[in-house]
Amino acid sequence: MTLHASHDGGRLVLTQGRLALKEQLPQDAAQLSDGKPAALVWIDGVPGEGTVGAAMMTVAASKAGVYQPGWGLFAIVRTEDGTALGGVGFHGPPDRGAVEIGYDLSVTARGLGWATDAARALCQWALAQPQVVVVLATTEPGNRPSQAVLERIGFERVADRGELWAYELTTMPE
């Protein structure tokens, strides 16, 4: 499925099929980090805990002067009606060719393939950038739904990172 990248008000927007990933700039992330909707209509009324945590990472990166547009948090938005379902994004800009991703869905959106679709689109975009050669992800050992997301996209499990299971993706499967 074709991934379309565009910009809206200075925000990167990645659209693929039934979803759009809308970049949350530091000012948006500041609202999300306080549990506010940041001009989005959330399926469960407010962003989920993981999305709030990712927003805090974006705010911290901005305050530290290391935030780079395109390499932070994106809201997962259902294109059908514009409803925000969760968040997906990077733990920071590429470092020696690697970026790490994370994702979180609102409770009501879980189990319907949204995390897989969002993470796949984000990985596809990342691996098309010249400074990225590998996408990394980690899960807790008991988080089978998250592991299934990574496996469906084509990630391979590699050496664990402490208590976390680690995964890598270097190419997008056909």
mmCIF file of C-alpha atoms in Angstrom:
data_model
loop_
_atom_site.group_PDB
_atom_site.id
_atom_site.type_symbol
_atom_site.label_atom_id
_atom_site.label_comp_id
_atom_site.label_asym_id
_atom_site.label_seq_id
_atom_site.Cartn_x
_atom_site.Cartn_y
_atom_site.Cartn_z
ATOM 1 C CA MET A 1 0.000 0.000 0.000
ATOM 2 C CA THR A 2 1.358 3.410 -0.951
ATOM 3 C CA LEU A 3 2.543 5.721 1.825
ATOM 4 C CA HIS A 4 1.926 9.400 1.185
ATOM 5 C CA ALA A 5 3.971 12.008 3.077
ATOM 6 C CA SER A 6 2.782 15.618 3.229
ATOM 7 C CA HIS A 7 2.938 18.616 5.547
ATOM 8 C CA ASP A 8 0.088 20.399 7.291
ATOM 9 C CA GLY A 9 0.915 23.529 9.255
ATOM 10 C CA GLY A 10 4.551 22.489 9.565
ATOM 11 C CA ARG A 11 3.600 18.997 10.735
ATOM 12 C CA LEU A 12 4.614 15.861 8.858
ATOM 13 C CA VAL A 13 1.560 13.771 7.944
ATOM 14 C CA LEU A 14 1.962 10.182 6.775
ATOM 15 C CA THR A 15 -1.163 8.728 5.181
ATOM 16 C CA GLN A 16 -1.657 5.101 4.258
ATOM 17 C CA GLY A 17 -4.988 3.396 3.718
ATOM 18 C CA ARG A 18 -7.307 3.853 6.665
ATOM 19 C CA LEU A 19 -4.963 5.921 8.805
ATOM 20 C CA ALA A 20 -2.978 9.120 8.962
ATOM 21 C CA LEU A 21 -0.047 9.681 11.296
ATOM 22 C CA LYS A 22 -0.047 13.350 12.300
ATOM 23 C CA GLU A 23 3.131 14.713 13.826
ATOM 24 C CA GLN A 24 2.680 16.322 17.224
ATOM 25 C CA LEU A 25 5.023 19.296 17.460
ATOM 26 C CA PRO A 26 6.429 20.288 20.864
ATOM 27 C CA GLN A 27 3.532 22.679 21.533
ATOM 28 C CA ASP A 28 1.041 19.861 20.791
ATOM 29 C CA ALA A 29 3.067 17.426 22.886
ATOM 30 C CA ALA A 30 3.000 19.854 25.821
ATOM 31 C CA GLN A 31 -0.811 19.671 25.822
ATOM 32 C CA LEU A 32 -0.823 15.887 25.406
ATOM 33 C CA SER A 33 1.689 15.490 28.238
ATOM 34 C CA ASP A 34 -0.885 17.164 30.504
ATOM 35 C CA GLY A 35 -3.529 14.653 29.332
ATOM 36 C CA LYS A 36 -5.284 17.275 27.179
ATOM 37 C CA PRO A 37 -6.538 16.409 23.681
ATOM 38 C CA ALA A 38 -4.286 18.903 21.786
ATOM 39 C CA ALA A 39 -6.947 19.796 19.191
ATOM 40 C CA LEU A 40 -7.641 16.107 18.503
ATOM 41 C CA VAL A 41 -10.824 14.136 19.116
ATOM 42 C CA TRP A 42 -9.715 10.995 20.990
ATOM 43 C CA ILE A 43 -11.694 7.759 20.750
ATOM 44 C CA ASP A 44 -11.697 7.433 24.557
ATOM 45 C CA GLY A 45 -11.867 11.182 25.235
ATOM 46 C CA VAL A 46 -8.201 11.643 26.169
ATOM 47 C CA PRO A 47 -4.852 10.260 24.977
ATOM 48 C CA GLY A 48 -3.679 6.968 26.477
ATOM 49 C CA GLU A 49 -0.961 6.622 29.095
ATOM 50 C CA GLY A 50 1.729 5.582 26.585
ATOM 51 C CA THR A 51 0.881 8.501 24.312
ATOM 52 C CA VAL A 52 1.120 10.904 27.262
ATOM 53 C CA GLY A 53 4.532 9.420 28.116
ATOM 54 C CA ALA A 54 5.738 9.815 24.529
ATOM 55 C CA ALA A 55 4.517 13.427 24.563
ATOM 56 C CA MET A 56 6.631 14.001 27.662
ATOM 57 C CA MET A 57 9.661 12.658 25.761
ATOM 58 C CA THR A 58 8.995 15.130 22.929
ATOM 59 C CA VAL A 59 8.662 18.035 25.375
ATOM 60 C CA ALA A 60 11.884 17.018 27.158
ATOM 61 C CA ALA A 61 13.754 16.748 23.837
ATOM 62 C CA SER A 62 12.513 20.208 22.846
ATOM 63 C CA LYS A 63 13.599 21.742 26.165
ATOM 64 C CA ALA A 64 17.016 20.072 25.832
ATOM 65 C CA GLY A 65 17.386 21.463 22.296
ATOM 66 C CA VAL A 66 17.660 18.003 20.714
ATOM 67 C CA TYR A 67 14.166 17.728 19.213
ATOM 68 C CA GLN A 68 14.205 17.251 15.443
ATOM 69 C CA PRO A 69 10.978 17.616 13.438
ATOM 70 C CA GLY A 70 9.776 14.311 12.027
ATOM 71 C CA TRP A 71 11.476 12.240 14.720
ATOM 72 C CA GLY A 72 9.008 12.519 17.604
ATOM 73 C CA LEU A 73 5.415 11.622 18.350
ATOM 74 C CA PHE A 74 2.599 11.124 15.824
ATOM 75 C CA ALA A 75 -1.103 10.799 16.578
ATOM 76 C CA ILE A 76 -2.709 7.771 14.918
ATOM 77 C CA VAL A 77 -5.808 9.187 13.238
ATOM 78 C CA ARG A 78 -8.582 7.217 11.553
ATOM 79 C CA THR A 79 -8.987 8.839 8.116
ATOM 80 C CA GLU A 80 -12.690 7.925 7.945
ATOM 81 C CA ASP A 81 -13.683 10.393 10.660
ATOM 82 C CA GLY A 82 -10.527 12.071 12.018
ATOM 83 C CA THR A 83 -10.687 10.293 15.379
ATOM 84 C CA ALA A 84 -7.350 9.911 17.202
ATOM 85 C CA LEU A 85 -6.788 6.303 18.261
ATOM 86 C CA GLY A 86 -3.361 6.435 19.880
ATOM 87 C CA GLY A 87 0.223 7.453 19.355
ATOM 88 C CA VAL A 88 3.232 6.101 17.500
ATOM 89 C CA GLY A 89 6.651 7.607 17.125
ATOM 90 C CA PHE A 90 10.361 7.639 17.579
ATOM 91 C CA HIS A 91 12.343 7.745 20.801
ATOM 92 C CA GLY A 92 14.521 10.382 19.106
ATOM 93 C CA PRO A 93 16.262 11.168 15.831
ATOM 94 C CA PRO A 94 18.486 8.619 14.073
ATOM 95 C CA ASP A 95 21.663 7.722 15.949
ATOM 96 C CA ARG A 96 24.375 5.935 13.950
ATOM 97 C CA GLY A 97 21.727 4.747 11.479
ATOM 98 C CA ALA A 98 19.243 3.492 14.071
ATOM 99 C CA VAL A 99 15.878 4.779 15.296
ATOM 100 C CA GLU A 100 13.665 3.241 17.951
ATOM 101 C CA ILE A 101 9.888 3.210 17.731
ATOM 102 C CA GLY A 102 7.088 2.856 20.226
ATOM 103 C CA TYR A 103 3.291 2.798 19.980
ATOM 104 C CA ASP A 104 0.233 3.009 22.178
ATOM 105 C CA LEU A 105 -3.459 2.611 21.435
ATOM 106 C CA SER A 106 -6.455 3.852 23.351
ATOM 107 C CA VAL A 107 -8.275 0.912 24.940
ATOM 108 C CA THR A 108 -11.261 1.106 22.569
ATOM 109 C CA ALA A 109 -9.000 0.924 19.474
ATOM 110 C CA ARG A 110 -7.063 -2.193 20.516
ATOM 111 C CA GLY A 111 -7.320 -5.518 18.726
ATOM 112 C CA LEU A 112 -8.312 -4.071 15.348
ATOM 113 C CA GLY A 113 -4.890 -3.858 13.636
ATOM 114 C CA TRP A 114 -4.350 -0.136 14.159
ATOM 115 C CA ALA A 115 -1.003 -0.526 15.948
ATOM 116 C CA THR A 116 0.288 -2.809 13.192
ATOM 117 C CA ASP A 117 -0.833 -0.434 10.443
ATOM 118 C CA ALA A 118 0.595 2.628 12.227
ATOM 119 C CA ALA A 119 3.932 1.038 13.105
ATOM 120 C CA ARG A 120 4.270 -0.361 9.578
ATOM 121 C CA ALA A 121 3.684 3.079 8.016
ATOM 122 C CA LEU A 122 6.150 4.717 10.413
ATOM 123 C CA CYS A 123 8.810 2.063 9.702
ATOM 124 C CA GLN A 124 8.261 2.353 5.955
ATOM 125 C CA TRP A 125 8.831 6.111 6.144
ATOM 126 C CA ALA A 126 11.850 5.766 8.463
ATOM 127 C CA LEU A 127 13.617 3.164 6.323
ATOM 128 C CA ALA A 128 13.159 5.416 3.272
ATOM 129 C CA GLN A 129 15.209 8.150 4.999
ATOM 130 C CA PRO A 130 18.913 8.091 4.030
ATOM 131 C CA GLN A 131 20.118 8.342 7.644
ATOM 132 C CA VAL A 132 18.205 5.211 8.790
ATOM 133 C CA VAL A 133 19.427 1.644 8.269
ATOM 134 C CA VAL A 134 17.637 -0.099 11.148
ATOM 135 C CA VAL A 135 14.466 0.398 13.180
ATOM 136 C CA LEU A 136 14.554 -0.877 16.746
ATOM 137 C CA ALA A 137 11.767 -1.747 19.184
ATOM 138 C CA THR A 138 11.505 -3.350 22.613
ATOM 139 C CA THR A 139 8.698 -5.045 24.511
ATOM 140 C CA GLU A 140 8.222 -6.455 27.955
ATOM 141 C CA PRO A 141 8.430 -10.278 27.828
ATOM 142 C CA GLY A 142 4.751 -10.669 28.746
ATOM 143 C CA ASN A 143 3.425 -8.188 26.171
ATOM 144 C CA ARG A 144 2.332 -10.671 23.510
ATOM 145 C CA PRO A 145 0.083 -8.188 21.627
ATOM 146 C CA SER A 146 3.030 -5.814 21.077
ATOM 147 C CA GLN A 147 5.309 -8.669 20.047
ATOM 148 C CA ALA A 148 2.672 -9.784 17.534
ATOM 149 C CA VAL A 149 2.589 -6.260 16.062
ATOM 150 C CA LEU A 150 6.353 -6.341 15.507
ATOM 151 C CA GLU A 151 6.286 -9.861 14.051
ATOM 152 C CA ARG A 152 3.497 -8.958 11.595
ATOM 153 C CA ILE A 153 5.579 -6.034 10.319
ATOM 154 C CA GLY A 154 8.670 -8.212 9.855
ATOM 155 C CA PHE A 155 10.805 -7.348 12.891
ATOM 156 C CA GLU A 156 13.199 -10.034 14.079
ATOM 157 C CA ARG A 157 14.001 -10.654 17.733
ATOM 158 C CA VAL A 158 17.632 -9.981 18.629
ATOM 159 C CA ALA A 159 19.615 -10.001 21.893
ATOM 160 C CA ASP A 160 17.549 -8.786 24.839
ATOM 161 C CA ARG A 161 18.185 -5.347 26.354
ATOM 162 C CA GLY A 162 18.171 -5.958 30.065
ATOM 163 C CA GLU A 163 14.668 -7.077 31.013
ATOM 164 C CA LEU A 164 13.218 -6.152 27.591
ATOM 165 C CA TRP A 165 12.933 -8.222 24.449
ATOM 166 C CA ALA A 166 14.607 -6.388 21.549
ATOM 167 C CA TYR A 167 13.634 -6.391 17.881
ATOM 168 C CA GLU A 168 15.148 -5.028 14.653
ATOM 169 C CA LEU A 169 13.829 -4.257 11.179
ATOM 170 C CA THR A 170 16.192 -3.433 8.302
ATOM 171 C CA THR A 171 13.901 -3.835 5.290
ATOM 172 C CA MET A 172 10.173 -3.773 4.730
ATOM 173 C CA PRO A 173 8.826 -7.170 3.649
ATOM 174 C CA GLU A 174 7.046 -7.279 0.310
#
